[in-house]
Coordinates of C-alpha atoms and ligand atoms in Angstrom, one line a residue:
X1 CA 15.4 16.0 21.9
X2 CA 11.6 15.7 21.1
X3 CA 10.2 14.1 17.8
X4 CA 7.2 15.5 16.5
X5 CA 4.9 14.4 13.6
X6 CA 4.9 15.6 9.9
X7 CA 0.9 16.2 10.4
X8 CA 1.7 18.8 13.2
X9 CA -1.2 17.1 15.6
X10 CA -0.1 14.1 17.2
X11 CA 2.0 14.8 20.6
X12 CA 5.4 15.1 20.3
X13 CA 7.2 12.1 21.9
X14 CA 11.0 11.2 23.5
X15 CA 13.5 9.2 21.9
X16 CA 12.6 5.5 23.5
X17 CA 8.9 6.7 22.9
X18 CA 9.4 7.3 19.0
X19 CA 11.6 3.6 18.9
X20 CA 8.3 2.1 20.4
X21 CA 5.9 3.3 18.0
X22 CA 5.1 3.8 14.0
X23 CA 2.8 6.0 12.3
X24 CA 1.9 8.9 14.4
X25 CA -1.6 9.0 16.3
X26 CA -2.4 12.1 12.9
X27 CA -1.2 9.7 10.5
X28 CA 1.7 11.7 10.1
X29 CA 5.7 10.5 10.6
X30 CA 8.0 11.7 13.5
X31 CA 11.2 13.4 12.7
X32 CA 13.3 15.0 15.2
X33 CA 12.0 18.8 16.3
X34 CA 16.2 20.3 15.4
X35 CA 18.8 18.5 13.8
X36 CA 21.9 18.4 15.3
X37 CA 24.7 20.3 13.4
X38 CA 28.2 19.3 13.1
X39 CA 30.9 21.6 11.8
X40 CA 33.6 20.9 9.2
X41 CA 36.1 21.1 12.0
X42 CA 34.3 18.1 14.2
X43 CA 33.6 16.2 11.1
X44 CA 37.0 16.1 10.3
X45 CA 38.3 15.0 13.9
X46 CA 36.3 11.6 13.1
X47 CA 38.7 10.4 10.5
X48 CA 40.2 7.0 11.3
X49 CA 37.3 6.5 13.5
X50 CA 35.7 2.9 13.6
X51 CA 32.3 2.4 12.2
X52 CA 31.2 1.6 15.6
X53 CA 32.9 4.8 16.9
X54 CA 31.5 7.1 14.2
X55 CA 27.9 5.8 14.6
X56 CA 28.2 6.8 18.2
X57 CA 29.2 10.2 17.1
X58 CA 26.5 10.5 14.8
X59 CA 23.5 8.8 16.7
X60 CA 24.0 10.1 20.8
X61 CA 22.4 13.9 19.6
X62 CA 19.3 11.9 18.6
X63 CA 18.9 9.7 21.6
X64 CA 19.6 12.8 23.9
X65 CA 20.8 11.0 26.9
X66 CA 17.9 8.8 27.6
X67 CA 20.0 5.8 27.0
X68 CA 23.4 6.3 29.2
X69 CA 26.5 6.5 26.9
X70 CA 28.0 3.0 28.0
X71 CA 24.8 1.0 27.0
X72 CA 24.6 2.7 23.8
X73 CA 28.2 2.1 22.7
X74 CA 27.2 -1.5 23.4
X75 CA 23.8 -2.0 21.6
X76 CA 26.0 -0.4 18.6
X77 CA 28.7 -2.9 19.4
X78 CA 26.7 -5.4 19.5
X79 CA 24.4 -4.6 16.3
X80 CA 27.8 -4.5 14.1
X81 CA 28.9 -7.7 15.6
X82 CA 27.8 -9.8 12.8
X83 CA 28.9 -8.2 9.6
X84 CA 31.7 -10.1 7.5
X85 CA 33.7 -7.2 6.5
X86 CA 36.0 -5.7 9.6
X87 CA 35.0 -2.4 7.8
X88 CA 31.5 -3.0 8.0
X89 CA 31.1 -1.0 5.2
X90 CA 33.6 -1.0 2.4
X91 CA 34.2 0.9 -0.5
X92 CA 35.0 -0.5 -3.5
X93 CA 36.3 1.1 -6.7
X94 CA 34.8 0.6 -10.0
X95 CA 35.5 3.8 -12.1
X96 CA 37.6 7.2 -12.1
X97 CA 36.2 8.9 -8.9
X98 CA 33.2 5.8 -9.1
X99 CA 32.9 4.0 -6.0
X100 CA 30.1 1.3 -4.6
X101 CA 29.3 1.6 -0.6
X102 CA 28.8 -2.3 0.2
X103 CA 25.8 -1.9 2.5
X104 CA 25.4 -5.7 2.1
X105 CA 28.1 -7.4 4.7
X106 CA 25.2 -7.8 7.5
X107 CA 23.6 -11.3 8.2
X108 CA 20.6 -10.9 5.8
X109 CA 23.1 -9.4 2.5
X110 CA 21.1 -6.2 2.2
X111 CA 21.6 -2.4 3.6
X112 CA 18.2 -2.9 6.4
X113 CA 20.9 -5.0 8.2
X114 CA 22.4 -1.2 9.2
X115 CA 19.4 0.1 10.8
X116 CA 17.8 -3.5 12.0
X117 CA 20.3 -4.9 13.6
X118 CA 20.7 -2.2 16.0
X119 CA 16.4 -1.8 16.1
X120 CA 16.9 -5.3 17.3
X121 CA 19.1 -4.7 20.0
X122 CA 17.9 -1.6 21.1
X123 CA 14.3 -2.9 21.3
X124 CA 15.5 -5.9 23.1
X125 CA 17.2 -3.1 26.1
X126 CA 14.2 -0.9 26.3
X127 CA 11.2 -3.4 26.1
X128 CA 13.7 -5.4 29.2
X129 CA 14.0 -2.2 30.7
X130 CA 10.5 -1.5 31.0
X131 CA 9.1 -5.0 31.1
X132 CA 7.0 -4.6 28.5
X133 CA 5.6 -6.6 25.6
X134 CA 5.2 -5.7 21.8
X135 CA 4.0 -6.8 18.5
X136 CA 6.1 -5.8 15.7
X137 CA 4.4 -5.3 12.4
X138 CA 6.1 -4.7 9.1
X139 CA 5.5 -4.9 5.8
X140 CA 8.4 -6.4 2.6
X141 CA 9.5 -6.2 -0.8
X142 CA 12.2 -9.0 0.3
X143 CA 14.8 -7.1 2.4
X144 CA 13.0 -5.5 5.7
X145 CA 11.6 -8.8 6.1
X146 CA 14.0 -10.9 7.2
X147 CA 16.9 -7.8 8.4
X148 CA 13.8 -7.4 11.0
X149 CA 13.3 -10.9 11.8
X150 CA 17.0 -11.6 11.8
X151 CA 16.8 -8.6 14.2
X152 CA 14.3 -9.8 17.0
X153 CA 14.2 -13.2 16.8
X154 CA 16.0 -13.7 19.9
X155 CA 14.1 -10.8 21.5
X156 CA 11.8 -12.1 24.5
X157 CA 9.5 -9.5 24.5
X158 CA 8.4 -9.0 21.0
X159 CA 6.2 -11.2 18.9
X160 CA 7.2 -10.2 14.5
X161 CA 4.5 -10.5 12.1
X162 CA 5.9 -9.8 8.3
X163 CA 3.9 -9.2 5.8
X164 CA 5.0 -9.9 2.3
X165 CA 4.0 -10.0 -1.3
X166 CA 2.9 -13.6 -2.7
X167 CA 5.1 -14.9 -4.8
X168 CA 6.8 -11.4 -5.7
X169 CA 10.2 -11.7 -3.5
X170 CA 13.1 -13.9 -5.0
X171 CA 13.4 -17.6 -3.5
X172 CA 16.3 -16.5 -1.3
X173 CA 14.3 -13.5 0.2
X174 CA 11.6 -15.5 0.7
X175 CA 13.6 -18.2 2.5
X176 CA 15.2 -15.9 4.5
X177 CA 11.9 -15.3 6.3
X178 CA 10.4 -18.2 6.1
X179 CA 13.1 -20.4 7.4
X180 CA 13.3 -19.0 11.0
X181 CA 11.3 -21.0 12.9
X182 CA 11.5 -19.5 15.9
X183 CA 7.9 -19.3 17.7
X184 CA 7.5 -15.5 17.9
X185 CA 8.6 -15.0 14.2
X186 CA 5.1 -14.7 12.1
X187 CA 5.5 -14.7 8.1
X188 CA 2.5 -14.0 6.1
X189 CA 2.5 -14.0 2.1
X190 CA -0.2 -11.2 1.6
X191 CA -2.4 -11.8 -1.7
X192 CA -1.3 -8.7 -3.0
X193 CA 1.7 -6.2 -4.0
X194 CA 4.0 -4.4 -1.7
X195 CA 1.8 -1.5 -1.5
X196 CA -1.2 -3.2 -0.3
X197 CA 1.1 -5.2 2.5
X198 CA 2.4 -1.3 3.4
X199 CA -1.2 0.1 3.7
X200 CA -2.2 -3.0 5.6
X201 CA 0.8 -2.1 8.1
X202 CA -0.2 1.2 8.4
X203 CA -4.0 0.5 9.0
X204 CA -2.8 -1.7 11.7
X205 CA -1.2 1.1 13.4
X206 CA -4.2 3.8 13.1
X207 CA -6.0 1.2 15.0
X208 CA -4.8 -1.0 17.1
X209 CA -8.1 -2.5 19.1
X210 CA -7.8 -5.7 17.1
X211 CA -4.1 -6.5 19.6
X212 CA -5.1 -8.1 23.3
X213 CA -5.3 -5.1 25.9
X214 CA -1.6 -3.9 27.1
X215 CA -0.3 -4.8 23.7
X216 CA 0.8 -2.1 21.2
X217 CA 2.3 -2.4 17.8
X218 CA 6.0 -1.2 16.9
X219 CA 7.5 -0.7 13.6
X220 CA 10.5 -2.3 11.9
X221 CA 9.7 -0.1 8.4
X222 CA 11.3 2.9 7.9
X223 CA 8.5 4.5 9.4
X224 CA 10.5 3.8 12.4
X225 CA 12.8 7.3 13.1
X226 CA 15.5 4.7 14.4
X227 CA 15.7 3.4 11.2
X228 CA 16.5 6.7 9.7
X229 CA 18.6 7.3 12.4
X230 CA 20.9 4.3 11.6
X231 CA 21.1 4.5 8.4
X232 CA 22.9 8.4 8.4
X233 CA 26.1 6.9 10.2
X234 CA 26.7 5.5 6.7
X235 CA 26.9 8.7 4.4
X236 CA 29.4 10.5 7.2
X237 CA 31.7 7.3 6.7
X238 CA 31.7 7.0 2.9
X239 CA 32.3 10.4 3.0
X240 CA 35.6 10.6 5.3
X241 CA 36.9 8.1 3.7
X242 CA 37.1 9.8 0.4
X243 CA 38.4 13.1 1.9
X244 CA 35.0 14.5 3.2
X245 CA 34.3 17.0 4.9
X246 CA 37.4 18.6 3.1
X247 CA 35.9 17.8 -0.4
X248 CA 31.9 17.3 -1.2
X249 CA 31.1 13.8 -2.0
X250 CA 28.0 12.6 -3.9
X251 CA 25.5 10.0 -3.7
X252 CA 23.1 7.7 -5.6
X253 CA 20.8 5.9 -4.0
X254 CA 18.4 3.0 -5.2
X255 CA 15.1 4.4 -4.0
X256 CA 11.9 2.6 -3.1
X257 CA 10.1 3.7 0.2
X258 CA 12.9 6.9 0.5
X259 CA 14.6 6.1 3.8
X260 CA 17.6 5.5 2.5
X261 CA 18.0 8.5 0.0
X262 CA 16.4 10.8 3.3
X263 CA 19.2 9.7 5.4
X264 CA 21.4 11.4 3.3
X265 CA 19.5 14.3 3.1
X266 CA 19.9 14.3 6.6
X267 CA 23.4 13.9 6.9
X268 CA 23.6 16.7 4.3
X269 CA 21.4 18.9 6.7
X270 CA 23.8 18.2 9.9
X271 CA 26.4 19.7 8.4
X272 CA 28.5 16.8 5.7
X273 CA 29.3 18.4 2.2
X274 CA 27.1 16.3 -0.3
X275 CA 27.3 17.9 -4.1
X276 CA 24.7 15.8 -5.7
X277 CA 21.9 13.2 -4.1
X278 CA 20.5 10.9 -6.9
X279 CA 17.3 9.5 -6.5
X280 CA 17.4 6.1 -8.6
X281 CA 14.1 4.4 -9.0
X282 CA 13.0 0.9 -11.0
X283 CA 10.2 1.6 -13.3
X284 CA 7.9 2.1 -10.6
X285 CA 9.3 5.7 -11.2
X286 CA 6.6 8.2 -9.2
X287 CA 9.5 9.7 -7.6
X288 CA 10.9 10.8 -10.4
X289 CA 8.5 11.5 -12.3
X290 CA 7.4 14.1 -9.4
X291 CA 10.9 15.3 -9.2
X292 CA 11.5 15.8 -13.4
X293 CA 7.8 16.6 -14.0
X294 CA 5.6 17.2 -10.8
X295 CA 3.7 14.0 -11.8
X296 CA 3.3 12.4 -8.1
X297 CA 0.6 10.0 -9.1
X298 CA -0.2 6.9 -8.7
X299 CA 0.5 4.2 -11.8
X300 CA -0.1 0.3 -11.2
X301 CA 3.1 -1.2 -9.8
X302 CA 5.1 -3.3 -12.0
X303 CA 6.7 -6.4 -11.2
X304 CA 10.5 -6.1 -11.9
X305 CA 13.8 -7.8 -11.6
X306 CA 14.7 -5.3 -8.6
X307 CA 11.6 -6.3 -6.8
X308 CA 12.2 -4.9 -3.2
X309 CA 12.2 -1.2 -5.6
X310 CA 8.3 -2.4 -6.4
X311 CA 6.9 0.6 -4.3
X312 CA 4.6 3.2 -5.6
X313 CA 3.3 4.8 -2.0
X314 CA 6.9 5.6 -0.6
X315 CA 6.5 6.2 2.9
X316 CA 9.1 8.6 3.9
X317 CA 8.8 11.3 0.9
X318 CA 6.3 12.8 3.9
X319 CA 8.9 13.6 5.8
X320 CA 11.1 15.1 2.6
X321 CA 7.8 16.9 1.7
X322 CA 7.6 18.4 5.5
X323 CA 10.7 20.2 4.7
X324 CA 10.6 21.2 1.6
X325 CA 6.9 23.1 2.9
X326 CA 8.7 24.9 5.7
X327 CA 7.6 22.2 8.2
X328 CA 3.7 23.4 8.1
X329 CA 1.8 20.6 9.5
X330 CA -1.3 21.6 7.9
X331 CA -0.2 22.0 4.0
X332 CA 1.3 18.3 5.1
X333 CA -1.5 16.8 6.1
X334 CA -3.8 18.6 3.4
X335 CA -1.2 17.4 0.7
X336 CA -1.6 13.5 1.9
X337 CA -5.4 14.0 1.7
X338 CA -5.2 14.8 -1.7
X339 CA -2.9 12.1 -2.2
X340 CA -6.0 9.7 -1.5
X341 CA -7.3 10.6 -5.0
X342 CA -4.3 9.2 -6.9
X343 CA -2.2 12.4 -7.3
X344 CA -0.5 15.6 -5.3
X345 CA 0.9 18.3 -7.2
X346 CA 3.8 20.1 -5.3
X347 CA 3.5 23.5 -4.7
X348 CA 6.1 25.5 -7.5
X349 CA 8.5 26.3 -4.3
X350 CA 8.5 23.0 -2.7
X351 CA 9.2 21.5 -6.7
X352 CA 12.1 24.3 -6.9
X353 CA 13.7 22.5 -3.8
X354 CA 13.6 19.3 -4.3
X355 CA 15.3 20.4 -7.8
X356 CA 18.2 21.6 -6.3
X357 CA 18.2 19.0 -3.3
X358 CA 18.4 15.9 -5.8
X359 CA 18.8 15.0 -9.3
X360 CA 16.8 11.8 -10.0
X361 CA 16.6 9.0 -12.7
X362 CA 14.6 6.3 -13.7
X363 CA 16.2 2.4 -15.0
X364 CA 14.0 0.0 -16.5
X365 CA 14.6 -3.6 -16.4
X366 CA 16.5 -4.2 -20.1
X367 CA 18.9 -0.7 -19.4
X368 CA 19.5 -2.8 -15.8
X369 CA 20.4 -5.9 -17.4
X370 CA 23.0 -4.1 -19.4
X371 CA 24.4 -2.2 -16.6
X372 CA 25.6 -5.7 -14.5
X373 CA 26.8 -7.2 -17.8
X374 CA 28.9 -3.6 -18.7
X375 CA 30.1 -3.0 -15.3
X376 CA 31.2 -7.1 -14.7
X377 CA 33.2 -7.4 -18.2
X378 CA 34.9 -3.8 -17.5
X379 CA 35.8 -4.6 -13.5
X380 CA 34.6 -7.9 -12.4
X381 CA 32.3 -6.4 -10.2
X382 CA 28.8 -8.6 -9.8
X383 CA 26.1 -5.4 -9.0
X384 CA 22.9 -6.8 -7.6
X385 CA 19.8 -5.3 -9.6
X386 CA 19.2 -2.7 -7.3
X387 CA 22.6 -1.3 -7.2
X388 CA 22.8 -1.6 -11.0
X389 CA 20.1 0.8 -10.9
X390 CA 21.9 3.4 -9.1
X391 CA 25.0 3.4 -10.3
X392 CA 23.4 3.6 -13.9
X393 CA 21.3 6.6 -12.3
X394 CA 24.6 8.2 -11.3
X395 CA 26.3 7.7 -14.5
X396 CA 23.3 9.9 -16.2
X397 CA 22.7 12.2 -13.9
X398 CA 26.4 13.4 -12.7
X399 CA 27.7 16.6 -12.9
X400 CA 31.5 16.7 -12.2
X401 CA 33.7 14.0 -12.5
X402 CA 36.7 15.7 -10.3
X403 CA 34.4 14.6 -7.1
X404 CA 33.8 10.9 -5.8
X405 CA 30.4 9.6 -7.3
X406 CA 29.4 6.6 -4.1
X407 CA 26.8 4.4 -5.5
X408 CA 24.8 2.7 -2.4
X409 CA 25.1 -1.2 -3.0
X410 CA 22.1 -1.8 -1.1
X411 CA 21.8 -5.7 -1.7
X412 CA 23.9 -8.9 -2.8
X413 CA 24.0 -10.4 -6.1
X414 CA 23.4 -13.8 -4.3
X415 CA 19.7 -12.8 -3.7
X416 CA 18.9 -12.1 -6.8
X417 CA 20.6 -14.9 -8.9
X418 CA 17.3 -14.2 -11.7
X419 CA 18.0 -11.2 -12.9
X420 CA 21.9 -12.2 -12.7
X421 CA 21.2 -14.8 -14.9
X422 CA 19.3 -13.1 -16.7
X423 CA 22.1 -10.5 -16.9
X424 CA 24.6 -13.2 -18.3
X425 CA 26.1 -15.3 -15.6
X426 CA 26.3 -18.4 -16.1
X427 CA 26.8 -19.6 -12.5
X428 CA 24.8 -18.4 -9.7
X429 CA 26.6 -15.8 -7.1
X430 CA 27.2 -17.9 -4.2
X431 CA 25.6 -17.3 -0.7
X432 CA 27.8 -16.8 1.9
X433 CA 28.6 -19.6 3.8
X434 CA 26.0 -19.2 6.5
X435 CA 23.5 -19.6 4.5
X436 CA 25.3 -22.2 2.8
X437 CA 21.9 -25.0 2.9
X438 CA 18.8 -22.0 2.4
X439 CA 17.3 -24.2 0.1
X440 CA 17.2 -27.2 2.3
X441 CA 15.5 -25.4 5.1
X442 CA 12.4 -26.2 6.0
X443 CA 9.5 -22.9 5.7
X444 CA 7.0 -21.7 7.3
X445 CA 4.7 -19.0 6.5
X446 CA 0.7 -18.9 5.8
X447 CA -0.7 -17.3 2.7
X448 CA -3.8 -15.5 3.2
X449 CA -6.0 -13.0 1.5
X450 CA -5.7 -8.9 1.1
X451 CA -8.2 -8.9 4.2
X452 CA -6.9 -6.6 7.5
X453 CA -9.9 -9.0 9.4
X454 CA -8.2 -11.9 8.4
X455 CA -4.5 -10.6 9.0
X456 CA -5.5 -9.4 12.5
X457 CA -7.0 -12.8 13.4
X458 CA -4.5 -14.1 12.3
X459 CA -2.1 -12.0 14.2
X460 CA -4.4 -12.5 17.6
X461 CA -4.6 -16.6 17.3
X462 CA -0.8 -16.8 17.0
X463 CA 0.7 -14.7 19.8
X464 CA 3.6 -16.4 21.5
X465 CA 5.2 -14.2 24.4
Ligands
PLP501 C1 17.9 -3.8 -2.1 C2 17.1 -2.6 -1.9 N1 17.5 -1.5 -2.6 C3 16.8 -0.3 -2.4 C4 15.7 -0.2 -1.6 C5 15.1 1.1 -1.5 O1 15.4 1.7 -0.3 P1 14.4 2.8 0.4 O2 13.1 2.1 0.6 O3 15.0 3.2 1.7 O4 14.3 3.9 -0.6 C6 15.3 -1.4 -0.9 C7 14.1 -1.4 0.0 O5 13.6 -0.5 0.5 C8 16.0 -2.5 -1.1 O6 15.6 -3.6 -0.4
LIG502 N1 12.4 -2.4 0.1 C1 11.8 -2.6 1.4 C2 10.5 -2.1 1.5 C3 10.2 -1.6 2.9 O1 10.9 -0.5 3.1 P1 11.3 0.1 4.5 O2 12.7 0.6 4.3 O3 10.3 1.1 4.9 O4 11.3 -1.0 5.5 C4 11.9 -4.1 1.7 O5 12.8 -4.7 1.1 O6 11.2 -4.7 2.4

């Protein structure tokens, strides 16, 4: 298996080569050269499998053999370890033919857990296998943050920087990051929005002189193909469990930097009946507004109650844009050009496809508000922000109601307890009980200014392995 880039001129790469980098040396993304293909027949044999079992199933075509079976089953072991539920992902009924896929069981309540535990783990192996040192760089609206940190913390070869907005994550995200205080874990609260901690990341990566010689950087955002890669076991599971491949299932997915939402275009491409895939954005709607209207420009972000949706530049629509231009390298990389000016207008072929790949939807904050109140008087059910936003997104968008509708509950209610109060609630959703005294941790982090100078002085003072 060989990963090339979206841009169609950096060298194409090996599995463990693509887990050790980011953006490609073109600026482009990597994404696997063929997709693996499963038929009904071998979908069907995974019923009953674990999660464990059926991410095994799902993930060995990508990493090709260069990882030998055993291990692998391990590091997936391993990276599942820590989630509450025994099913790791449950499914939870809230309608007729409505479910919600709890993505937030891991240790940091929030879907990254999926793909970052096992980044973690599988760092850890190949960095010890090599004996080699990293800097992993990554940028936050609240969740990647501290799924990554929660992720290498223990890793002796990897030093995490995490950049997030000031002030513009919830208290608990913010303490999730800030309260490790491990000496290779780096938190900095960029002056900025999301978008300018994303472009910092990604300047980082185009040039990397700034890190001591032998050092290189490695990303925890979905940049990262592994983090695609993880985060596809979850759509096959959902799906078996409510009679796929037999029956098509469909999927709304809160949509920010489109990883998730990708992944299950992916699992669609490899062969698992999907009928509809609903993009669900915040108010910070360009992705809708370039699927409903072609209008893929730039607007200022907005600073909601679903902050960790606060993304205008979403990284991975490059790699949904690569196929929806037959994979042409060139129209890629002349499209994200343009896309310095503010705008891109997709051609009327590439627009006609994404049509008919995904329906999409846009919640704002009030409409968001009402959705956790409605959907907690009818069921009971607590929806975090995010997920609010997609199942409201589904509701609107859906076009038979004789197939399974699976909203993607990407975070817990307990990080948000804002927008739940502001939602109702009189109490605040409880954290779980190991994180039981968050707010009498002490922090650490350093604030400093939309500079990449500063960052990467920063970065180079405070290197600790
Ligand atoms: C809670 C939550 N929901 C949804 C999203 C959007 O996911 P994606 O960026 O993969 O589209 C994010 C962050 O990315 C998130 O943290
Ligand atoms: N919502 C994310 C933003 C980063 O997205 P990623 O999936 O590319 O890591 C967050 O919570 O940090």
């Amino acid at each position: 298996m060989k990963y090339i880039s979206t841009r169609g001129q950096a060298p194409s790469l090996s599995f463990e080569e693509v887990v050790l980098t980011g953006l490609a040396s073109d600026g482009g993304l990597y994404v696997p050269e063929t997709l693996p293909q499963f038929s009904h027949e071998e979908i069907a044999s995974w019923a009953g499998l674990s999660y464990q079992e059926l991410a095994f199933k799902v993930m060995s075509p990508f990493v090709a053999g260069e990882i030998p079976d055993a291990d692998l089953r391990r590091l997936i072991d391993d990276a599942y370890a820590g989630f509450r539920h025994e099913a790791i992902a449950p499914l939870v009924q809230t309608g007729h033919n409505e479910w919600i896929l709890e993505l937030f069981q891991g240790p940091t309540l929030a879907f990254k857990d999926f793909a970052l535990q096992f980044l973690g783990h599988l760092l850890d192996y190949i960095l010890k296998k090599r004996d080699q040192k990293v800097v992993v760089m990554g940028a936050t609206s609240g969740d990647t943050g501290s799924a990554a940190i929660e992720g290498c913390r223990r890793c002796e070869n990897i030093d995490i920087f995490i950049l997030h907005p000031h002030n513009r994550v919830s208290n608990v995200q913010r303490r999730q990051m800030t309260t490790v205080l491990e000496g290779n874990v780096h938190n900095i609260a960029l002056d900025g929005n999301f978008d300018d901690c994303q472009n910092m990341v990604k300047a980082s990566f185009a040039d990397q002189s700034f890190l001591p010689q032998g050092r290189q950087l490695v990303a925890v955002n979905s940049i990262n193909w592994a983090r695609i890669m993880a985060q596809i076991v979850y759509y096959f599971y959902a799906s078996l469990a409510l009679g796929g491949p037999a029956r098509p299932v469909s999927f709304s997915v809160p949509t920010g930097n489109f990883g998730d939402i990708f992944a299950g275009y992916l699992a669609s491409r490899m062969g698992l009946p999907i009928d509809q895939l609903v993009i669900a954005t915040n108010s910070n709607d360009i992705l809708h507004r370039a699927i409903s209207s072609n209008d893929h420009s730039k607007h200022e972000l907005q600073h909601t109650l679903s902050p960790s949706m606060d993304i205008m530049v979403s990284s991975n629509f490059e790699r949904m844009l690569f196929d929806l231009y037959d994979r042409d390298g060139a129209a890629i990389a002349a499209l994200m050009e343009e896309f310095k000016s503010g705008a891109m207008h997709l051609s009327e072929g590439a627009l006609t496809r994404a049509r008919e790949l995904f329906a999409s939807h846009k919640v704002d904050d009030a409409r968001m508000l009402e959705v956790i109140r409605d959907v907690f008087e009818k069921t009971e059910y607590l929806l975090d922000p995010h997920t609010a936003i997609g199942v409201e997104a589904a509701r609107a968008t859906r076009r038979n109601r004789d197939l399974p509708m699976v909203c993607l509950a990407t975070a817990h209610p307990a990080k948000f307890p804002e927008a739940v109060r502001q939602a109702g609630q009189e109490t605040d959703p409880q954290l779980p009980h190991h994180m039981a005294d968050l707010f009498q941790r002490e922090e650490r982090y350093e604030v400093l200014p939309n500079d990449t100078e500063t960052v990467h002085k920063f970065m180079r003072e405070h290197l600790a392995c």
